[in-house]
Amino acid sequence: MNHFAKRIIPCLDVKDGRVVKGVNFVGLQDAGDPVEVAKRYNIEGADEITFLDITASNENRDTIVEVVKSVAKEVFIPLTVGGGIRKLDDIYNLLNVGCDKVSINSSAVKNPNFVNEASKRFGSSTVVVAVDVKRVGDRHHVFINGGRVDTGKDAVEWIKEVRDRGAGEILLTSMDSDGTKNGFDLEITKMASELVDIPIIASGGAGNVEHIFDAFQSGADAALAASIFHFREIEIMELKEYLDKRGIAVRLEK
């Protein structure tokens, strides 16, 4: 389903308030400062930015809130935060300082009602449910805890369920493709986008511009990637110009 312009979303891992896992921007004073990195992506034409709080224990929760507060003052594209969001207060504290959406994963699986509560209180447009999938036999299973635990849940059923519970978007990561740079799992992307009428964000496996085009052709509304953007393997505006030439609607003005 086409939700207007397709979105390009760089994803940054944040640990103890710093961006980690390779950001290789030339001309950044400090590639670990989330504000600097977010500003650069904003200038380069990203449509949104996702922060993944990889030290998301309770005592680190305040750190990411401070990060969002600093970034939101400087950057005007939507910000999403994922990682360790377990209760309504976590969401409230992030939205309160300028975060636009939160991404919930393990906590949704462990307590599906959390999706209902979050969307009821904050509106479904703020609730992204992250679904990490891996092929098991001829099905796609939902995995949690960073892809280590197979819940045995059928991914297709789970996607339908969280949509019914009020999720506004699905962040769909293929664990099989993640980090390979061999392209997204187009089969599950297509299945998910045909199944539900909320946006699907494809994640896991982007290696070149064709891969992102293919994801959009398979029904994704947005494409999320990390290293290809961090290491400048793909320039965001060049990617958008390529997509535009191939008939994909994207936001071209910065």
PDB file of C-alpha atoms in Angstrom:
ATOM      1  CA  MET A   1       0.000   0.000   0.000  1.00  0.00           C
ATOM      2  CA  ASN A   2       1.458   3.385  -0.930  1.00  0.00           C
ATOM      3  CA  HIS A   3       1.679   5.816   1.962  1.00  0.00           C
ATOM      4  CA  PHE A   4       2.854   8.725  -0.197  1.00  0.00           C
ATOM      5  CA  ALA A   5       6.605   9.287  -0.392  1.00  0.00           C
ATOM      6  CA  LYS A   6       8.832   6.363   0.506  1.00  0.00           C
ATOM      7  CA  ARG A   7      11.145   7.060   3.439  1.00  0.00           C
ATOM      8  CA  ILE A   8      14.856   6.501   3.930  1.00  0.00           C
ATOM      9  CA  ILE A   9      15.812   5.963   7.582  1.00  0.00           C
ATOM     10  CA  PRO A  10      19.375   5.686   8.894  1.00  0.00           C
ATOM     11  CA  CYS A  11      19.602   3.716  12.138  1.00  0.00           C
ATOM     12  CA  LEU A  12      22.145   4.606  14.806  1.00  0.00           C
ATOM     13  CA  ASP A  13      23.189   2.426  17.716  1.00  0.00           C
ATOM     14  CA  VAL A  14      23.554   4.480  20.870  1.00  0.00           C
ATOM     15  CA  LYS A  15      25.465   3.187  23.870  1.00  0.00           C
ATOM     16  CA  ASP A  16      25.820   5.263  27.021  1.00  0.00           C
ATOM     17  CA  GLY A  17      24.806   8.372  25.088  1.00  0.00           C
ATOM     18  CA  ARG A  18      27.316   7.886  22.244  1.00  0.00           C
ATOM     19  CA  VAL A  19      26.843   6.596  18.719  1.00  0.00           C
ATOM     20  CA  VAL A  20      28.717   3.311  18.299  1.00  0.00           C
ATOM     21  CA  LYS A  21      29.345   0.783  15.529  1.00  0.00           C
ATOM     22  CA  GLY A  22      31.027   2.782  12.879  1.00  0.00           C
ATOM     23  CA  VAL A  23      29.993   6.191  11.781  1.00  0.00           C
ATOM     24  CA  ASN A  24      32.596   7.321   9.322  1.00  0.00           C
ATOM     25  CA  PHE A  25      31.558  10.819   8.323  1.00  0.00           C
ATOM     26  CA  VAL A  26      34.284  13.011   6.945  1.00  0.00           C
ATOM     27  CA  GLY A  27      34.385  16.404   8.588  1.00  0.00           C
ATOM     28  CA  LEU A  28      32.599  15.460  11.781  1.00  0.00           C
ATOM     29  CA  GLN A  29      34.494  16.688  14.814  1.00  0.00           C
ATOM     30  CA  ASP A  30      33.347  13.670  16.745  1.00  0.00           C
ATOM     31  CA  ALA A  31      31.563  10.794  15.070  1.00  0.00           C
ATOM     32  CA  GLY A  32      30.306   9.578  18.427  1.00  0.00           C
ATOM     33  CA  ASP A  33      28.146  12.599  19.185  1.00  0.00           C
ATOM     34  CA  PRO A  34      24.514  11.772  18.357  1.00  0.00           C
ATOM     35  CA  VAL A  35      23.679  15.440  17.746  1.00  0.00           C
ATOM     36  CA  GLU A  36      26.469  15.829  15.172  1.00  0.00           C
ATOM     37  CA  VAL A  37      25.564  12.611  13.395  1.00  0.00           C
ATOM     38  CA  ALA A  38      21.841  13.378  13.368  1.00  0.00           C
ATOM     39  CA  LYS A  39      22.505  16.887  12.035  1.00  0.00           C
ATOM     40  CA  ARG A  40      24.565  15.423   9.219  1.00  0.00           C
ATOM     41  CA  TYR A  41      21.799  12.997   8.259  1.00  0.00           C
ATOM     42  CA  ASN A  42      19.250  15.789   8.433  1.00  0.00           C
ATOM     43  CA  ILE A  43      21.360  17.870   6.012  1.00  0.00           C
ATOM     44  CA  GLU A  44      21.869  14.879   3.728  1.00  0.00           C
ATOM     45  CA  GLY A  45      18.170  14.295   3.201  1.00  0.00           C
ATOM     46  CA  ALA A  46      17.237  11.448   5.558  1.00  0.00           C
ATOM     47  CA  ASP A  47      13.472  11.355   6.158  1.00  0.00           C
ATOM     48  CA  GLU A  48      13.701  10.099   9.721  1.00  0.00           C
ATOM     49  CA  ILE A  49      16.348   8.896  12.142  1.00  0.00           C
ATOM     50  CA  THR A  50      16.084   5.841  14.381  1.00  0.00           C
ATOM     51  CA  PHE A  51      18.175   5.487  17.526  1.00  0.00           C
ATOM     52  CA  LEU A  52      18.611   2.035  18.976  1.00  0.00           C
ATOM     53  CA  ASP A  53      19.516   2.252  22.634  1.00  0.00           C
ATOM     54  CA  ILE A  54      21.714  -0.809  23.000  1.00  0.00           C
ATOM     55  CA  THR A  55      22.389  -0.280  26.707  1.00  0.00           C
ATOM     56  CA  ALA A  56      18.729  -0.091  27.428  1.00  0.00           C
ATOM     57  CA  SER A  57      18.712  -1.160  31.039  1.00  0.00           C
ATOM     58  CA  ASN A  58      16.715   0.952  33.459  1.00  0.00           C
ATOM     59  CA  GLU A  59      19.704   2.859  34.798  1.00  0.00           C
ATOM     60  CA  ASN A  60      20.659   3.915  31.258  1.00  0.00           C
ATOM     61  CA  ARG A  61      17.167   5.037  30.316  1.00  0.00           C
ATOM     62  CA  ASP A  62      17.818   8.660  31.319  1.00  0.00           C
ATOM     63  CA  THR A  63      20.817   8.830  28.993  1.00  0.00           C
ATOM     64  CA  ILE A  64      18.805   8.250  25.823  1.00  0.00           C
ATOM     65  CA  VAL A  65      16.213  10.765  27.029  1.00  0.00           C
ATOM     66  CA  GLU A  66      19.002  13.369  27.255  1.00  0.00           C
ATOM     67  CA  VAL A  67      20.254  12.362  23.783  1.00  0.00           C
ATOM     68  CA  VAL A  68      16.786  12.812  22.264  1.00  0.00           C
ATOM     69  CA  LYS A  69      16.405  16.156  24.010  1.00  0.00           C
ATOM     70  CA  SER A  70      19.676  17.450  22.507  1.00  0.00           C
ATOM     71  CA  VAL A  71      18.985  16.055  19.046  1.00  0.00           C
ATOM     72  CA  ALA A  72      15.392  17.313  18.896  1.00  0.00           C
ATOM     73  CA  LYS A  73      16.608  20.878  19.442  1.00  0.00           C
ATOM     74  CA  GLU A  74      18.813  20.693  16.349  1.00  0.00           C
ATOM     75  CA  VAL A  75      17.074  18.290  13.986  1.00  0.00           C
ATOM     76  CA  PHE A  76      13.584  18.618  12.575  1.00  0.00           C
ATOM     77  CA  ILE A  77      12.939  15.258  10.938  1.00  0.00           C
ATOM     78  CA  PRO A  78      11.102  12.600  12.972  1.00  0.00           C
ATOM     79  CA  LEU A  79      13.097  10.700  15.594  1.00  0.00           C
ATOM     80  CA  THR A  80      12.282   7.151  16.671  1.00  0.00           C
ATOM     81  CA  VAL A  81      13.856   5.427  19.669  1.00  0.00           C
ATOM     82  CA  GLY A  82      13.935   1.687  20.256  1.00  0.00           C
ATOM     83  CA  GLY A  83      15.546  -0.535  22.855  1.00  0.00           C
ATOM     84  CA  GLY A  84      14.334  -1.511  26.281  1.00  0.00           C
ATOM     85  CA  ILE A  85      11.023   0.365  26.249  1.00  0.00           C
ATOM     86  CA  ARG A  86       8.947  -1.545  28.777  1.00  0.00           C
ATOM     87  CA  LYS A  87       6.389   0.791  30.266  1.00  0.00           C
ATOM     88  CA  LEU A  88       4.208   3.762  29.424  1.00  0.00           C
ATOM     89  CA  ASP A  89       6.450   6.079  31.447  1.00  0.00           C
ATOM     90  CA  ASP A  90       9.405   5.201  29.195  1.00  0.00           C
ATOM     91  CA  ILE A  91       7.371   6.314  26.194  1.00  0.00           C
ATOM     92  CA  TYR A  92       6.069   9.428  27.915  1.00  0.00           C
ATOM     93  CA  ASN A  93       9.567  10.543  28.935  1.00  0.00           C
ATOM     94  CA  LEU A  94      10.877  10.184  25.374  1.00  0.00           C
ATOM     95  CA  LEU A  95       7.926  11.876  23.669  1.00  0.00           C
ATOM     96  CA  ASN A  96       8.118  14.637  26.225  1.00  0.00           C
ATOM     97  CA  VAL A  97      11.616  15.687  25.079  1.00  0.00           C
ATOM     98  CA  GLY A  98      10.914  15.574  21.342  1.00  0.00           C
ATOM     99  CA  CYS A  99      10.991  11.935  20.251  1.00  0.00           C
ATOM    100  CA  ASP A 100       8.249  11.326  17.628  1.00  0.00           C
ATOM    101  CA  LYS A 101       7.860   7.552  17.786  1.00  0.00           C
ATOM    102  CA  VAL A 102       9.017   4.643  19.884  1.00  0.00           C
ATOM    103  CA  SER A 103       9.847   1.186  18.680  1.00  0.00           C
ATOM    104  CA  ILE A 104       8.921  -1.721  20.931  1.00  0.00           C
ATOM    105  CA  ASN A 105       9.941  -5.318  20.362  1.00  0.00           C
ATOM    106  CA  SER A 106      10.573  -7.831  23.156  1.00  0.00           C
ATOM    107  CA  SER A 107       8.210  -6.063  25.548  1.00  0.00           C
ATOM    108  CA  ALA A 108       5.385  -6.324  22.979  1.00  0.00           C
ATOM    109  CA  VAL A 109       5.949 -10.060  22.641  1.00  0.00           C
ATOM    110  CA  LYS A 110       6.122 -10.584  26.398  1.00  0.00           C
ATOM    111  CA  ASN A 111       3.105  -8.374  27.085  1.00  0.00           C
ATOM    112  CA  PRO A 112       1.043  -7.863  23.898  1.00  0.00           C
ATOM    113  CA  ASN A 113      -1.387  -5.663  25.801  1.00  0.00           C
ATOM    114  CA  PHE A 114       1.398  -3.077  26.081  1.00  0.00           C
ATOM    115  CA  VAL A 115       0.779  -2.284  22.387  1.00  0.00           C
ATOM    116  CA  ASN A 116      -2.899  -1.579  23.110  1.00  0.00           C
ATOM    117  CA  GLU A 117      -2.074   0.569  26.131  1.00  0.00           C
ATOM    118  CA  ALA A 118       0.620   2.550  24.322  1.00  0.00           C
ATOM    119  CA  SER A 119      -1.474   3.265  21.242  1.00  0.00           C
ATOM    120  CA  LYS A 120      -4.504   4.145  23.348  1.00  0.00           C
ATOM    121  CA  ARG A 121      -2.554   6.600  25.451  1.00  0.00           C
ATOM    122  CA  PHE A 122      -0.200   8.138  22.883  1.00  0.00           C
ATOM    123  CA  GLY A 123      -1.887   7.410  19.535  1.00  0.00           C
ATOM    124  CA  SER A 124      -0.967   4.612  17.170  1.00  0.00           C
ATOM    125  CA  SER A 125       1.132   6.933  15.009  1.00  0.00           C
ATOM    126  CA  THR A 126       3.714   7.000  17.814  1.00  0.00           C
ATOM    127  CA  VAL A 127       3.902   3.216  18.217  1.00  0.00           C
ATOM    128  CA  VAL A 128       6.215   1.215  15.969  1.00  0.00           C
ATOM    129  CA  VAL A 129       6.367  -2.511  16.680  1.00  0.00           C
ATOM    130  CA  ALA A 130       9.690  -4.039  15.692  1.00  0.00           C
ATOM    131  CA  VAL A 131       9.372  -7.609  14.459  1.00  0.00           C
ATOM    132  CA  ASP A 132      12.582  -9.606  14.071  1.00  0.00           C
ATOM    133  CA  VAL A 133      12.001 -12.625  11.866  1.00  0.00           C
ATOM    134  CA  LYS A 134      13.993 -15.660  10.880  1.00  0.00           C
ATOM    135  CA  ARG A 135      13.078 -18.542   8.610  1.00  0.00           C
ATOM    136  CA  VAL A 136      12.382 -21.778  10.451  1.00  0.00           C
ATOM    137  CA  GLY A 137      11.496 -24.499   7.966  1.00  0.00           C
ATOM    138  CA  ASP A 138       8.965 -22.966   5.613  1.00  0.00           C
ATOM    139  CA  ARG A 139       7.721 -20.333   8.072  1.00  0.00           C
ATOM    140  CA  HIS A 140       9.010 -17.064   9.458  1.00  0.00           C
ATOM    141  CA  HIS A 141       9.249 -17.071  13.258  1.00  0.00           C
ATOM    142  CA  VAL A 142       9.421 -14.047  15.546  1.00  0.00           C
ATOM    143  CA  PHE A 143      12.688 -13.793  17.506  1.00  0.00           C
ATOM    144  CA  ILE A 144      13.393 -11.597  20.536  1.00  0.00           C
ATOM    145  CA  ASN A 145      16.353 -10.553  22.714  1.00  0.00           C
ATOM    146  CA  GLY A 146      18.409  -9.347  19.773  1.00  0.00           C
ATOM    147  CA  GLY A 147      17.554 -12.369  17.662  1.00  0.00           C
ATOM    148  CA  ARG A 148      18.680 -14.948  20.206  1.00  0.00           C
ATOM    149  CA  VAL A 149      15.337 -16.352  21.338  1.00  0.00           C
ATOM    150  CA  ASP A 150      12.865 -18.066  19.014  1.00  0.00           C
ATOM    151  CA  THR A 151       9.394 -17.315  20.379  1.00  0.00           C
ATOM    152  CA  GLY A 152       7.839 -19.924  18.075  1.00  0.00           C
ATOM    153  CA  LYS A 153       5.323 -17.256  17.013  1.00  0.00           C
ATOM    154  CA  ASP A 154       4.423 -17.152  13.343  1.00  0.00           C
ATOM    155  CA  ALA A 155       5.565 -13.758  12.026  1.00  0.00           C
ATOM    156  CA  VAL A 156       2.547 -13.264   9.767  1.00  0.00           C
ATOM    157  CA  GLU A 157       0.091 -13.932  12.603  1.00  0.00           C
ATOM    158  CA  TRP A 158       2.029 -11.658  14.951  1.00  0.00           C
ATOM    159  CA  ILE A 159       2.112  -8.777  12.447  1.00  0.00           C
ATOM    160  CA  LYS A 160      -1.673  -9.031  12.083  1.00  0.00           C
ATOM    161  CA  GLU A 161      -2.103  -9.165  15.846  1.00  0.00           C
ATOM    162  CA  VAL A 162      -0.018  -6.065  16.618  1.00  0.00           C
ATOM    163  CA  ARG A 163      -1.799  -4.147  13.851  1.00  0.00           C
ATOM    164  CA  ASP A 164      -5.104  -5.094  15.494  1.00  0.00           C
ATOM    165  CA  ARG A 165      -3.733  -4.008  18.862  1.00  0.00           C
ATOM    166  CA  GLY A 166      -2.967  -0.522  17.546  1.00  0.00           C
ATOM    167  CA  ALA A 167       0.576  -0.490  16.138  1.00  0.00           C
ATOM    168  CA  GLY A 168       0.998   2.379  13.676  1.00  0.00           C
ATOM    169  CA  GLU A 169       3.955   0.867  11.811  1.00  0.00           C
ATOM    170  CA  ILE A 170       5.910  -2.372  11.640  1.00  0.00           C
ATOM    171  CA  LEU A 171       9.712  -2.354  11.607  1.00  0.00           C
ATOM    172  CA  LEU A 172      10.386  -5.670   9.926  1.00  0.00           C
ATOM    173  CA  THR A 173      13.928  -6.990  10.264  1.00  0.00           C
ATOM    174  CA  SER A 174      15.035 -10.196   8.607  1.00  0.00           C
ATOM    175  CA  MET A 175      17.648 -11.811  10.855  1.00  0.00           C
ATOM    176  CA  ASP A 176      18.691 -14.000   7.916  1.00  0.00           C
ATOM    177  CA  SER A 177      19.568 -10.961   5.798  1.00  0.00           C
ATOM    178  CA  ASP A 178      20.776  -8.601   8.512  1.00  0.00           C
ATOM    179  CA  GLY A 179      24.375  -7.538   8.008  1.00  0.00           C
ATOM    180  CA  THR A 180      24.781  -9.539   4.793  1.00  0.00           C
ATOM    181  CA  LYS A 181      24.332  -6.632   2.353  1.00  0.00           C
ATOM    182  CA  ASN A 182      22.750  -9.155  -0.018  1.00  0.00           C
ATOM    183  CA  GLY A 183      19.367  -7.455  -0.051  1.00  0.00           C
ATOM    184  CA  PHE A 184      16.227  -7.479   2.067  1.00  0.00           C
ATOM    185  CA  ASP A 185      14.056 -10.552   2.535  1.00  0.00           C
ATOM    186  CA  LEU A 186      11.562  -9.560  -0.154  1.00  0.00           C
ATOM    187  CA  GLU A 187       9.258 -12.495   0.492  1.00  0.00           C
ATOM    188  CA  ILE A 188       8.382 -11.513   4.060  1.00  0.00           C
ATOM    189  CA  THR A 189       8.349  -7.793   3.115  1.00  0.00           C
ATOM    190  CA  LYS A 190       5.773  -8.490   0.418  1.00  0.00           C
ATOM    191  CA  MET A 191       3.721 -10.784   2.652  1.00  0.00           C
ATOM    192  CA  ALA A 192       3.616  -8.202   5.433  1.00  0.00           C
ATOM    193  CA  SER A 193       2.715  -5.273   3.179  1.00  0.00           C
ATOM    194  CA  GLU A 194      -0.107  -7.222   1.543  1.00  0.00           C
ATOM    195  CA  LEU A 195      -1.367  -8.373   4.912  1.00  0.00           C
ATOM    196  CA  VAL A 196      -1.751  -5.082   6.768  1.00  0.00           C
ATOM    197  CA  ASP A 197      -2.632  -1.542   5.784  1.00  0.00           C
ATOM    198  CA  ILE A 198      -0.086   0.159   8.049  1.00  0.00           C
ATOM    199  CA  PRO A 199       3.413   1.115   6.863  1.00  0.00           C
ATOM    200  CA  ILE A 200       6.094  -1.559   6.748  1.00  0.00           C
ATOM    201  CA  ILE A 201       9.695  -0.472   7.331  1.00  0.00           C
ATOM    202  CA  ALA A 202      12.066  -2.959   5.674  1.00  0.00           C
ATOM    203  CA  SER A 203      15.268  -3.620   7.597  1.00  0.00           C
ATOM    204  CA  GLY A 204      18.174  -6.038   7.347  1.00  0.00           C
ATOM    205  CA  GLY A 205      20.339  -6.595   4.307  1.00  0.00           C
ATOM    206  CA  ALA A 206      20.604  -3.339   2.367  1.00  0.00           C
ATOM    207  CA  GLY A 207      23.806  -3.312   0.357  1.00  0.00           C
ATOM    208  CA  ASN A 208      23.107  -1.132  -2.670  1.00  0.00           C
ATOM    209  CA  VAL A 209      20.521   1.144  -4.262  1.00  0.00           C
ATOM    210  CA  GLU A 210      18.827  -1.722  -6.143  1.00  0.00           C
ATOM    211  CA  HIS A 211      18.136  -3.525  -2.875  1.00  0.00           C
ATOM    212  CA  ILE A 212      16.246  -0.490  -1.581  1.00  0.00           C
ATOM    213  CA  PHE A 213      14.349  -0.145  -4.871  1.00  0.00           C
ATOM    214  CA  ASP A 214      13.415  -3.852  -4.625  1.00  0.00           C
ATOM    215  CA  ALA A 215      12.114  -3.393  -1.067  1.00  0.00           C
ATOM    216  CA  PHE A 216       9.877  -0.549  -2.199  1.00  0.00           C
ATOM    217  CA  GLN A 217       8.696  -2.607  -5.172  1.00  0.00           C
ATOM    218  CA  SER A 218       7.797  -5.353  -2.685  1.00  0.00           C
ATOM    219  CA  GLY A 219       5.515  -3.004  -0.767  1.00  0.00           C
ATOM    220  CA  ALA A 220       7.763  -1.477   1.901  1.00  0.00           C
ATOM    221  CA  ASP A 221       6.933   2.112   2.836  1.00  0.00           C
ATOM    222  CA  ALA A 222      10.354   2.845   4.279  1.00  0.00           C
ATOM    223  CA  ALA A 223      13.847   1.346   4.213  1.00  0.00           C
ATOM    224  CA  LEU A 224      16.069   1.359   7.261  1.00  0.00           C
ATOM    225  CA  ALA A 225      19.818   0.758   7.139  1.00  0.00           C
ATOM    226  CA  ALA A 226      22.908   1.404   9.188  1.00  0.00           C
ATOM    227  CA  SER A 227      26.372   0.722   7.826  1.00  0.00           C
ATOM    228  CA  ILE A 228      25.751   1.612   4.169  1.00  0.00           C
ATOM    229  CA  PHE A 229      24.811   5.124   5.240  1.00  0.00           C
ATOM    230  CA  HIS A 230      27.358   5.445   8.064  1.00  0.00           C
ATOM    231  CA  PHE A 231      30.255   4.510   5.810  1.00  0.00           C
ATOM    232  CA  ARG A 232      28.981   6.544   2.898  1.00  0.00           C
ATOM    233  CA  GLU A 233      28.658   3.470   0.696  1.00  0.00           C
ATOM    234  CA  ILE A 234      25.388   5.055  -0.382  1.00  0.00           C
ATOM    235  CA  GLU A 235      24.756   8.804  -0.317  1.00  0.00           C
ATOM    236  CA  ILE A 236      21.153   9.451   0.666  1.00  0.00           C
ATOM    237  CA  MET A 237      20.412  12.053  -2.030  1.00  0.00           C
ATOM    238  CA  GLU A 238      22.036   9.911  -4.740  1.00  0.00           C
ATOM    239  CA  LEU A 239      19.863   7.029  -3.592  1.00  0.00           C
ATOM    240  CA  LYS A 240      16.777   9.225  -3.732  1.00  0.00           C
ATOM    241  CA  GLU A 241      17.631  10.507  -7.200  1.00  0.00           C
ATOM    242  CA  TYR A 242      18.062   6.913  -8.371  1.00  0.00           C
ATOM    243  CA  LEU A 243      14.693   5.932  -6.867  1.00  0.00           C
ATOM    244  CA  ASP A 244      13.006   8.992  -8.353  1.00  0.00           C
ATOM    245  CA  LYS A 245      14.322   8.114 -11.831  1.00  0.00           C
ATOM    246  CA  ARG A 246      12.902   4.623 -11.402  1.00  0.00           C
ATOM    247  CA  GLY A 247       9.464   5.962 -10.561  1.00  0.00           C
ATOM    248  CA  ILE A 248       9.500   5.689  -6.758  1.00  0.00           C
ATOM    249  CA  ALA A 249       8.019   8.733  -4.983  1.00  0.00           C
ATOM    250  CA  VAL A 250      10.591  10.178  -2.563  1.00  0.00           C
ATOM    251  CA  ARG A 251      11.111  13.532  -0.853  1.00  0.00           C
ATOM    252  CA  LEU A 252      13.863  15.245  -2.860  1.00  0.00           C
ATOM    253  CA  GLU A 253      14.096  18.645  -1.203  1.00  0.00           C
ATOM    254  CA  LYS A 254      16.346  18.705   1.819  1.00  0.00           C
TER     255      LYS A 254
END
